[in-house]
PDB file of C-alpha atoms in Angstrom:
ATOM      1  CA  MET A  20     232.950 171.582 167.643  1.00  0.00           C
ATOM      2  CA  GLU A  21     235.103 168.981 165.947  1.00  0.00           C
ATOM      3  CA  THR A  22     235.159 170.099 162.359  1.00  0.00           C
ATOM      4  CA  ARG A  23     235.759 166.685 160.744  1.00  0.00           C
ATOM      5  CA  THR A  24     232.676 165.107 162.258  1.00  0.00           C
ATOM      6  CA  VAL A  25     230.416 167.871 160.898  1.00  0.00           C
ATOM      7  CA  VAL A  26     232.126 167.746 157.514  1.00  0.00           C
ATOM      8  CA  ALA A  27     231.657 163.952 157.464  1.00  0.00           C
ATOM      9  CA  GLU A  28     227.878 164.375 158.134  1.00  0.00           C
ATOM     10  CA  PHE A  29     227.675 167.069 155.446  1.00  0.00           C
ATOM     11  CA  ILE A  30     229.437 165.101 152.766  1.00  0.00           C
ATOM     12  CA  GLY A  31     227.767 161.816 153.704  1.00  0.00           C
ATOM     13  CA  THR A  32     224.252 163.292 153.466  1.00  0.00           C
ATOM     14  CA  ALA A  33     225.073 165.034 150.187  1.00  0.00           C
ATOM     15  CA  MET A  34     226.340 161.725 148.767  1.00  0.00           C
ATOM     16  CA  LEU A  35     223.203 159.880 149.973  1.00  0.00           C
ATOM     17  CA  VAL A  36     220.923 162.385 148.243  1.00  0.00           C
ATOM     18  CA  LEU A  37     223.029 162.555 145.069  1.00  0.00           C
ATOM     19  CA  PHE A  38     223.366 158.815 144.547  1.00  0.00           C
ATOM     20  CA  GLY A  39     220.253 157.489 146.330  1.00  0.00           C
ATOM     21  CA  VAL A  40     217.753 160.027 145.005  1.00  0.00           C
ATOM     22  CA  GLY A  41     219.799 160.105 141.801  1.00  0.00           C
ATOM     23  CA  SER A  42     218.963 156.443 141.191  1.00  0.00           C
ATOM     24  CA  LEU A  43     215.275 157.375 141.322  1.00  0.00           C
ATOM     25  CA  VAL A  44     215.502 160.509 139.229  1.00  0.00           C
ATOM     26  CA  LEU A  45     217.992 159.352 136.599  1.00  0.00           C
ATOM     27  CA  ALA A  46     217.523 155.555 136.464  1.00  0.00           C
ATOM     28  CA  GLY A  47     214.153 154.859 138.016  1.00  0.00           C
ATOM     29  CA  ASP A  48     212.591 153.730 134.718  1.00  0.00           C
ATOM     30  CA  TYR A  49     215.362 151.170 134.270  1.00  0.00           C
ATOM     31  CA  ILE A  50     215.986 149.717 137.712  1.00  0.00           C
ATOM     32  CA  ASN A  51     212.493 150.023 139.323  1.00  0.00           C
ATOM     33  CA  ALA A  52     211.745 149.929 143.040  1.00  0.00           C
ATOM     34  CA  LEU A  53     214.062 147.043 143.807  1.00  0.00           C
ATOM     35  CA  GLY A  54     217.052 148.738 142.119  1.00  0.00           C
ATOM     36  CA  ILE A  55     216.307 152.060 143.781  1.00  0.00           C
ATOM     37  CA  SER A  56     216.075 150.395 147.192  1.00  0.00           C
ATOM     38  CA  LEU A  57     219.352 148.591 146.698  1.00  0.00           C
ATOM     39  CA  ALA A  58     220.982 151.803 145.508  1.00  0.00           C
ATOM     40  CA  PHE A  59     219.959 153.542 148.768  1.00  0.00           C
ATOM     41  CA  GLY A  60     221.103 150.604 150.863  1.00  0.00           C
ATOM     42  CA  PHE A  61     224.430 150.113 149.104  1.00  0.00           C
ATOM     43  CA  THR A  62     225.154 153.838 149.154  1.00  0.00           C
ATOM     44  CA  LEU A  63     224.523 153.962 152.916  1.00  0.00           C
ATOM     45  CA  ILE A  64     226.814 150.949 153.520  1.00  0.00           C
ATOM     46  CA  ALA A  65     229.577 152.513 151.475  1.00  0.00           C
ATOM     47  CA  ILE A  66     229.264 155.919 153.167  1.00  0.00           C
ATOM     48  CA  ALA A  67     229.165 154.246 156.636  1.00  0.00           C
ATOM     49  CA  PHE A  68     232.433 152.398 155.928  1.00  0.00           C
ATOM     50  CA  ALA A  69     233.977 155.683 154.784  1.00  0.00           C
ATOM     51  CA  PHE A  70     232.725 157.980 157.598  1.00  0.00           C
ATOM     52  CA  GLY A  71     231.530 155.646 160.364  1.00  0.00           C
ATOM     53  CA  ARG A  72     234.734 155.999 162.415  1.00  0.00           C
ATOM     54  CA  ILE A  73     234.599 159.790 162.149  1.00  0.00           C
ATOM     55  CA  SER A  74     231.020 160.822 162.948  1.00  0.00           C
ATOM     56  CA  GLY A  75     229.103 157.550 163.364  1.00  0.00           C
ATOM     57  CA  CYS A  76     227.568 158.198 159.928  1.00  0.00           C
ATOM     58  CA  HIS A  77     224.067 159.251 160.956  1.00  0.00           C
ATOM     59  CA  ILE A  78     223.426 161.269 157.796  1.00  0.00           C
ATOM     60  CA  ASN A  79     219.787 161.251 158.892  1.00  0.00           C
ATOM     61  CA  PRO A  80     218.202 163.695 161.458  1.00  0.00           C
ATOM     62  CA  ALA A  81     215.938 160.896 162.732  1.00  0.00           C
ATOM     63  CA  VAL A  82     218.953 158.708 163.524  1.00  0.00           C
ATOM     64  CA  THR A  83     220.649 161.661 165.244  1.00  0.00           C
ATOM     65  CA  LEU A  84     217.532 162.208 167.333  1.00  0.00           C
ATOM     66  CA  GLY A  85     217.454 158.546 168.318  1.00  0.00           C
ATOM     67  CA  VAL A  86     221.127 158.611 169.264  1.00  0.00           C
ATOM     68  CA  LEU A  87     220.550 161.828 171.266  1.00  0.00           C
ATOM     69  CA  LEU A  88     217.665 160.261 173.230  1.00  0.00           C
ATOM     70  CA  ALA A  89     219.835 157.219 173.847  1.00  0.00           C
ATOM     71  CA  ARG A  90     222.292 159.632 175.490  1.00  0.00           C
ATOM     72  CA  ARG A  91     225.238 158.799 173.258  1.00  0.00           C
ATOM     73  CA  ILE A  92     225.701 162.449 172.141  1.00  0.00           C
ATOM     74  CA  ASP A  93     224.847 165.785 173.679  1.00  0.00           C
ATOM     75  CA  ILE A  94     222.361 168.347 172.366  1.00  0.00           C
ATOM     76  CA  ARG A  95     225.093 170.611 170.963  1.00  0.00           C
ATOM     77  CA  THR A  96     226.523 167.814 168.871  1.00  0.00           C
ATOM     78  CA  ALA A  97     223.016 166.851 167.680  1.00  0.00           C
ATOM     79  CA  VAL A  98     222.278 170.427 166.517  1.00  0.00           C
ATOM     80  CA  GLN A  99     225.603 170.542 164.634  1.00  0.00           C
ATOM     81  CA  TYR A 100     224.776 167.230 162.950  1.00  0.00           C
ATOM     82  CA  TRP A 101     221.271 168.396 162.006  1.00  0.00           C
ATOM     83  CA  VAL A 102     222.607 171.590 160.382  1.00  0.00           C
ATOM     84  CA  ALA A 103     225.264 169.650 158.490  1.00  0.00           C
ATOM     85  CA  GLN A 104     222.716 167.055 157.310  1.00  0.00           C
ATOM     86  CA  PHE A 105     220.175 169.543 155.968  1.00  0.00           C
ATOM     87  CA  VAL A 106     222.809 171.675 154.290  1.00  0.00           C
ATOM     88  CA  GLY A 107     224.416 168.559 152.841  1.00  0.00           C
ATOM     89  CA  ALA A 108     221.012 167.472 151.507  1.00  0.00           C
ATOM     90  CA  ILE A 109     220.533 170.799 149.744  1.00  0.00           C
ATOM     91  CA  VAL A 110     223.997 170.651 148.147  1.00  0.00           C
ATOM     92  CA  GLY A 111     223.505 167.005 147.032  1.00  0.00           C
ATOM     93  CA  ALA A 112     220.091 167.911 145.546  1.00  0.00           C
ATOM     94  CA  ALA A 113     221.550 170.945 143.791  1.00  0.00           C
ATOM     95  CA  ILE A 114     224.258 168.861 142.118  1.00  0.00           C
ATOM     96  CA  LEU A 115     221.651 166.266 141.114  1.00  0.00           C
ATOM     97  CA  PHE A 116     219.416 169.043 139.733  1.00  0.00           C
ATOM     98  CA  LEU A 117     222.254 170.346 137.550  1.00  0.00           C
ATOM     99  CA  LEU A 118     222.953 166.827 136.332  1.00  0.00           C
ATOM    100  CA  ALA A 119     219.298 166.046 135.663  1.00  0.00           C
ATOM    101  CA  ASN A 120     218.887 169.186 133.554  1.00  0.00           C
ATOM    102  CA  GLN A 121     221.489 167.778 131.185  1.00  0.00           C
ATOM    103  CA  VAL A 122     219.203 164.853 130.316  1.00  0.00           C
ATOM    104  CA  PRO A 123     216.833 165.739 127.468  1.00  0.00           C
ATOM    105  CA  ARG A 124     213.091 165.539 128.207  1.00  0.00           C
ATOM    106  CA  LEU A 125     213.637 164.700 131.880  1.00  0.00           C
ATOM    107  CA  GLN A 126     210.934 166.330 133.970  1.00  0.00           C
ATOM    108  CA  THR A 127     212.043 167.676 137.373  1.00  0.00           C
ATOM    109  CA  ALA A 128     209.324 170.228 138.316  1.00  0.00           C
ATOM    110  CA  GLY A 129     206.912 168.820 140.895  1.00  0.00           C
ATOM    111  CA  ALA A 130     208.726 165.456 141.126  1.00  0.00           C
ATOM    112  CA  PHE A 131     212.511 165.238 141.325  1.00  0.00           C
ATOM    113  CA  GLY A 132     212.551 162.240 143.671  1.00  0.00           C
ATOM    114  CA  SER A 133     210.427 164.058 146.277  1.00  0.00           C
ATOM    115  CA  ASN A 134     208.044 162.293 148.613  1.00  0.00           C
ATOM    116  CA  GLY A 135     204.277 162.612 148.635  1.00  0.00           C
ATOM    117  CA  TYR A 136     200.874 161.295 149.715  1.00  0.00           C
ATOM    118  CA  GLY A 137     197.443 161.419 148.176  1.00  0.00           C
ATOM    119  CA  GLY A 138     197.713 162.163 144.498  1.00  0.00           C
ATOM    120  CA  ARG A 139     201.484 162.155 144.758  1.00  0.00           C
ATOM    121  CA  SER A 140     201.638 158.634 146.227  1.00  0.00           C
ATOM    122  CA  PRO A 141     202.126 155.803 143.700  1.00  0.00           C
ATOM    123  CA  VAL A 142     199.261 153.902 145.353  1.00  0.00           C
ATOM    124  CA  GLY A 143     197.220 157.044 146.363  1.00  0.00           C
ATOM    125  CA  MET A 144     197.863 156.599 150.131  1.00  0.00           C
ATOM    126  CA  GLY A 145     196.336 159.345 152.266  1.00  0.00           C
ATOM    127  CA  ALA A 146     198.118 161.537 154.769  1.00  0.00           C
ATOM    128  CA  GLY A 147     197.227 159.347 157.755  1.00  0.00           C
ATOM    129  CA  GLY A 148     198.504 156.158 156.166  1.00  0.00           C
ATOM    130  CA  ALA A 149     201.608 157.914 154.877  1.00  0.00           C
ATOM    131  CA  PHE A 150     202.362 159.244 158.381  1.00  0.00           C
ATOM    132  CA  LEU A 151     201.998 155.784 159.935  1.00  0.00           C
ATOM    133  CA  ALA A 152     204.091 154.157 157.220  1.00  0.00           C
ATOM    134  CA  GLU A 153     206.926 156.662 157.624  1.00  0.00           C
ATOM    135  CA  VAL A 154     206.881 156.286 161.437  1.00  0.00           C
ATOM    136  CA  LEU A 155     207.161 152.505 161.207  1.00  0.00           C
ATOM    137  CA  LEU A 156     209.749 152.398 158.481  1.00  0.00           C
ATOM    138  CA  THR A 157     211.907 154.942 160.244  1.00  0.00           C
ATOM    139  CA  PHE A 158     211.493 152.968 163.506  1.00  0.00           C
ATOM    140  CA  LEU A 159     212.995 149.957 161.724  1.00  0.00           C
ATOM    141  CA  LEU A 160     216.041 151.873 160.569  1.00  0.00           C
ATOM    142  CA  VAL A 161     216.762 153.760 163.766  1.00  0.00           C
ATOM    143  CA  PHE A 162     216.111 150.745 166.012  1.00  0.00           C
ATOM    144  CA  VAL A 163     218.566 148.600 163.992  1.00  0.00           C
ATOM    145  CA  PHE A 164     221.091 151.452 164.136  1.00  0.00           C
ATOM    146  CA  LEU A 165     220.811 151.763 167.922  1.00  0.00           C
ATOM    147  CA  THR A 166     220.986 147.986 168.378  1.00  0.00           C
ATOM    148  CA  VAL A 167     224.081 147.237 166.307  1.00  0.00           C
ATOM    149  CA  THR A 168     226.051 150.292 167.375  1.00  0.00           C
ATOM    150  CA  HIS A 169     227.192 150.906 170.950  1.00  0.00           C
ATOM    151  CA  ALA A 170     229.099 154.183 170.663  1.00  0.00           C
ATOM    152  CA  VAL A 171     229.458 157.070 168.216  1.00  0.00           C
ATOM    153  CA  PRO A 172     231.791 155.374 165.747  1.00  0.00           C
ATOM    154  CA  MET A 173     230.264 152.818 163.316  1.00  0.00           C
ATOM    155  CA  VAL A 174     233.026 150.202 162.882  1.00  0.00           C
ATOM    156  CA  GLY A 175     233.430 146.629 161.756  1.00  0.00           C
ATOM    157  CA  ALA A 176     230.441 145.065 160.053  1.00  0.00           C
ATOM    158  CA  GLU A 177     227.909 147.404 161.601  1.00  0.00           C
ATOM    159  CA  PRO A 178     227.098 149.287 158.382  1.00  0.00           C
ATOM    160  CA  VAL A 179     225.797 146.092 156.759  1.00  0.00           C
ATOM    161  CA  PRO A 180     222.655 145.487 158.856  1.00  0.00           C
ATOM    162  CA  VAL A 181     221.920 149.245 158.881  1.00  0.00           C
ATOM    163  CA  GLY A 182     222.193 149.355 155.099  1.00  0.00           C
ATOM    164  CA  LEU A 183     220.032 146.293 154.751  1.00  0.00           C
ATOM    165  CA  ALA A 184     217.389 147.824 156.987  1.00  0.00           C
ATOM    166  CA  TYR A 185     217.484 150.982 154.886  1.00  0.00           C
ATOM    167  CA  ALA A 186     217.072 149.018 151.692  1.00  0.00           C
ATOM    168  CA  ALA A 187     214.099 147.109 153.191  1.00  0.00           C
ATOM    169  CA  ALA A 188     212.479 150.369 154.288  1.00  0.00           C
ATOM    170  CA  ASN A 189     212.792 151.803 150.798  1.00  0.00           C
ATOM    171  CA  LEU A 190     211.534 148.594 149.196  1.00  0.00           C
ATOM    172  CA  ILE A 191     208.361 148.811 151.258  1.00  0.00           C
ATOM    173  CA  GLY A 192     208.029 152.571 151.280  1.00  0.00           C
ATOM    174  CA  ILE A 193     208.652 153.518 147.651  1.00  0.00           C
ATOM    175  CA  PRO A 194     205.259 152.222 146.439  1.00  0.00           C
ATOM    176  CA  LEU A 195     203.602 154.115 149.351  1.00  0.00           C
ATOM    177  CA  THR A 196     205.261 157.519 149.687  1.00  0.00           C
ATOM    178  CA  TRP A 197     208.495 157.237 147.651  1.00  0.00           C
ATOM    179  CA  ALA A 198     210.088 156.375 151.001  1.00  0.00           C
ATOM    180  CA  SER A 199     211.471 159.225 153.028  1.00  0.00           C
ATOM    181  CA  VAL A 200     212.670 157.656 156.303  1.00  0.00           C
ATOM    182  CA  ASN A 201     215.021 160.673 156.444  1.00  0.00           C
ATOM    183  CA  PRO A 202     213.931 164.305 156.793  1.00  0.00           C
ATOM    184  CA  ALA A 203     217.090 165.614 155.127  1.00  0.00           C
ATOM    185  CA  ARG A 204     216.603 163.241 152.125  1.00  0.00           C
ATOM    186  CA  SER A 205     213.087 164.722 151.707  1.00  0.00           C
ATOM    187  CA  PHE A 206     214.065 168.338 152.320  1.00  0.00           C
ATOM    188  CA  GLY A 207     216.732 168.688 149.643  1.00  0.00           C
ATOM    189  CA  PRO A 208     214.776 167.345 146.613  1.00  0.00           C
ATOM    190  CA  ALA A 209     211.521 169.119 147.704  1.00  0.00           C
ATOM    191  CA  ILE A 210     213.204 172.513 147.463  1.00  0.00           C
ATOM    192  CA  PHE A 211     214.015 171.903 143.809  1.00  0.00           C
ATOM    193  CA  ALA A 212     210.745 170.126 143.003  1.00  0.00           C
ATOM    194  CA  GLY A 213     208.569 172.932 144.399  1.00  0.00           C
ATOM    195  CA  GLY A 214     204.822 173.016 144.284  1.00  0.00           C
ATOM    196  CA  ASP A 215     202.994 170.273 146.204  1.00  0.00           C
ATOM    197  CA  ALA A 216     206.326 168.679 147.193  1.00  0.00           C
ATOM    198  CA  LEU A 217     206.963 171.622 149.483  1.00  0.00           C
ATOM    199  CA  GLY A 218     203.344 171.650 150.695  1.00  0.00           C
ATOM    200  CA  GLN A 219     203.554 168.054 151.837  1.00  0.00           C
ATOM    201  CA  LEU A 220     207.114 168.228 153.151  1.00  0.00           C
ATOM    202  CA  TRP A 221     205.946 168.683 156.788  1.00  0.00           C
ATOM    203  CA  LEU A 222     204.839 165.070 157.013  1.00  0.00           C
ATOM    204  CA  PHE A 223     208.221 163.730 155.830  1.00  0.00           C
ATOM    205  CA  ILE A 224     209.979 165.732 158.490  1.00  0.00           C
ATOM    206  CA  VAL A 225     207.637 165.086 161.429  1.00  0.00           C
ATOM    207  CA  ALA A 226     206.893 161.376 160.796  1.00  0.00           C
ATOM    208  CA  PRO A 227     210.515 160.178 160.532  1.00  0.00           C
ATOM    209  CA  LEU A 228     211.410 162.160 163.662  1.00  0.00           C
ATOM    210  CA  ALA A 229     208.522 160.486 165.476  1.00  0.00           C
ATOM    211  CA  GLY A 230     209.829 157.097 164.275  1.00  0.00           C
ATOM    212  CA  GLY A 231     213.253 157.994 165.701  1.00  0.00           C
ATOM    213  CA  VAL A 232     211.707 158.796 169.065  1.00  0.00           C
ATOM    214  CA  LEU A 233     209.749 155.508 169.077  1.00  0.00           C
ATOM    215  CA  ALA A 234     212.904 153.551 168.263  1.00  0.00           C
ATOM    216  CA  ALA A 235     214.839 155.210 171.112  1.00  0.00           C
ATOM    217  CA  VAL A 236     212.054 154.414 173.603  1.00  0.00           C
ATOM    218  CA  VAL A 237     211.722 150.753 172.537  1.00  0.00           C
ATOM    219  CA  HIS A 238     215.487 150.329 172.509  1.00  0.00           C
ATOM    220  CA  ARG A 239     215.676 151.608 176.074  1.00  0.00           C
ATOM    221  CA  PHE A 240     213.269 148.862 177.174  1.00  0.00           C
ATOM    222  CA  THR A 241     214.847 146.068 175.152  1.00  0.00           C
ATOM    223  CA  HIS A 242     218.557 146.662 175.307  1.00  0.00           C
ATOM    224  CA  LEU A 243     219.394 148.910 178.262  1.00  0.00           C
ATOM    225  CA  HIS A 244     219.696 147.930 181.908  1.00  0.00           C
ATOM    226  CA  PRO A 245     216.407 148.261 183.853  1.00  0.00           C
ATOM    227  CA  ALA A 246     216.358 151.028 186.434  1.00  0.00           C
ATOM    228  CA  GLY A 247     218.327 150.098 189.450  1.00  0.00           C
ATOM    229  CA  ARG A 248     220.013 147.069 188.000  1.00  0.00           C
ATOM    230  CA  ALA A 249     223.368 148.797 187.590  1.00  0.00           C
ATOM    231  CA  GLU A 250     223.309 149.867 191.229  1.00  0.00           C
ATOM    232  CA  ARG A 251     222.479 146.321 192.397  1.00  0.00           C
ATOM    233  CA  GLU A 252     225.293 144.821 190.304  1.00  0.00           C
ATOM    234  CA  GLU A 253     227.732 147.382 191.725  1.00  0.00           C
ATOM    235  CA  ALA A 254     226.667 146.568 195.318  1.00  0.00           C
ATOM    236  CA  HIS A 255     226.850 142.794 194.772  1.00  0.00           C
ATOM    237  CA  PRO A 256     229.437 142.163 192.036  1.00  0.00           C
ATOM    238  CA  PRO A 257     229.639 138.638 190.499  1.00  0.00           C
ATOM    239  CA  PRO A 258     232.533 136.385 191.578  1.00  0.00           C
ATOM    240  CA  ALA A 259     235.806 137.092 189.870  1.00  0.00           C
ATOM    241  CA  THR A 260     235.991 134.107 187.564  1.00  0.00           C
ATOM    242  CA  GLY A 261     237.981 133.431 184.436  1.00  0.00           C
ATOM    243  CA  PRO A 262     236.954 131.458 181.382  1.00  0.00           C
ATOM    244  CA  TRP A 263     234.704 128.370 181.927  1.00  0.00           C
ATOM    245  CA  GLY A 264     233.981 129.485 185.500  1.00  0.00           C
ATOM    246  CA  ARG A 265     237.453 128.892 186.969  1.00  0.00           C
ATOM    247  CA  MET A 266     238.492 131.042 189.878  1.00  0.00           C
ATOM    248  CA  ARG A 267     241.606 133.114 189.392  1.00  0.00           C
ATOM    249  CA  GLY A 268     244.580 130.990 190.249  1.00  0.00           C
ATOM    250  CA  GLY A 269     243.319 127.865 188.413  1.00  0.00           C
ATOM    251  CA  HIS A 270     240.823 126.491 190.977  1.00  0.00           C
ATOM    252  CA  ARG A 271     237.119 125.646 190.466  1.00  0.00           C
ATOM    253  CA  PRO A 272     234.933 126.017 193.563  1.00  0.00           C
ATOM    254  CA  GLN A 273     233.139 122.825 194.548  1.00  0.00           C
ATOM    255  CA  ALA A 274     230.220 122.325 196.933  1.00  0.00           C
ATOM    256  CA  GLY A 275     232.061 119.566 198.832  1.00  0.00           C
ATOM    257  CA  GLY A 276     235.286 121.404 199.365  1.00  0.00           C
ATOM    258  CA  PRO A 277     238.345 122.700 197.570  1.00  0.00           C
ATOM    259  CA  GLU A 278     239.193 121.300 194.168  1.00  0.00           C
ATOM    260  CA  THR A 279     242.076 118.860 193.746  1.00  0.00           C
ATOM    261  CA  LYS A 280     244.709 120.628 191.738  1.00  0.00           C
ATOM    262  CA  GLY A 281     244.869 119.589 188.141  1.00  0.00           C
ATOM    263  CA  PRO A 282     247.771 119.665 185.683  1.00  0.00           C
ATOM    264  CA  GLU A 283     247.269 123.311 185.023  1.00  0.00           C
ATOM    265  CA  ALA A 284     247.560 124.130 188.710  1.00  0.00           C
ATOM    266  CA  ALA A 285     250.761 122.175 189.190  1.00  0.00           C
TER     267      ALA A 285
END
């Protein structure tokens, strides 16, 4: 185990819960769904720039599952990431709980930024609709993650589209289920909310993981080589050409015979 990658996932998930869920718990009445969605997206972008080169900045068990199915990490690394993410979510929620208790008249029992369906959904969405919504919204996030990243590290501008996808998922999902899209994000706050938040937690663990699986399957069909293609390319490699189709040595093959040497071949 490389300690710094696990620590990065732990701290990153704790920060996402503290600042993302914190925007809902502490400032939700002032910034509304749009502000909360942007807070989640901006927080993810910032954390990804900070930890992307270390662990890839999954900070989401559904993303880790998608990366595992894409064969970019092994099962041992995935389990380490999952443990770090869930523990980080608990720590982040605990810090947020202590902070929220310092705000007079702020109600935390039964709510505390937790997800829900039925009577706990802002629009009263049932369990079936909530499950489908969480699968599709998590699919968006994990699919974008797999598409814009090609290895474990998240470098360059890659955090930006992932953060935008996360913000979009929250913007759509907050009126439906308070937008989980992340089992760890749901797990931490539900522990401190208690009551029905814990009773409904199963959906916000299973549905995002299902969305991660769906994203990995679709990504395999849309972005990876079809079966056998790699072997065919290895058996019949393309001609060794340089830029603009020139053969190495400065010559361009012609159907009628060898090319007359140009200035660059002189």
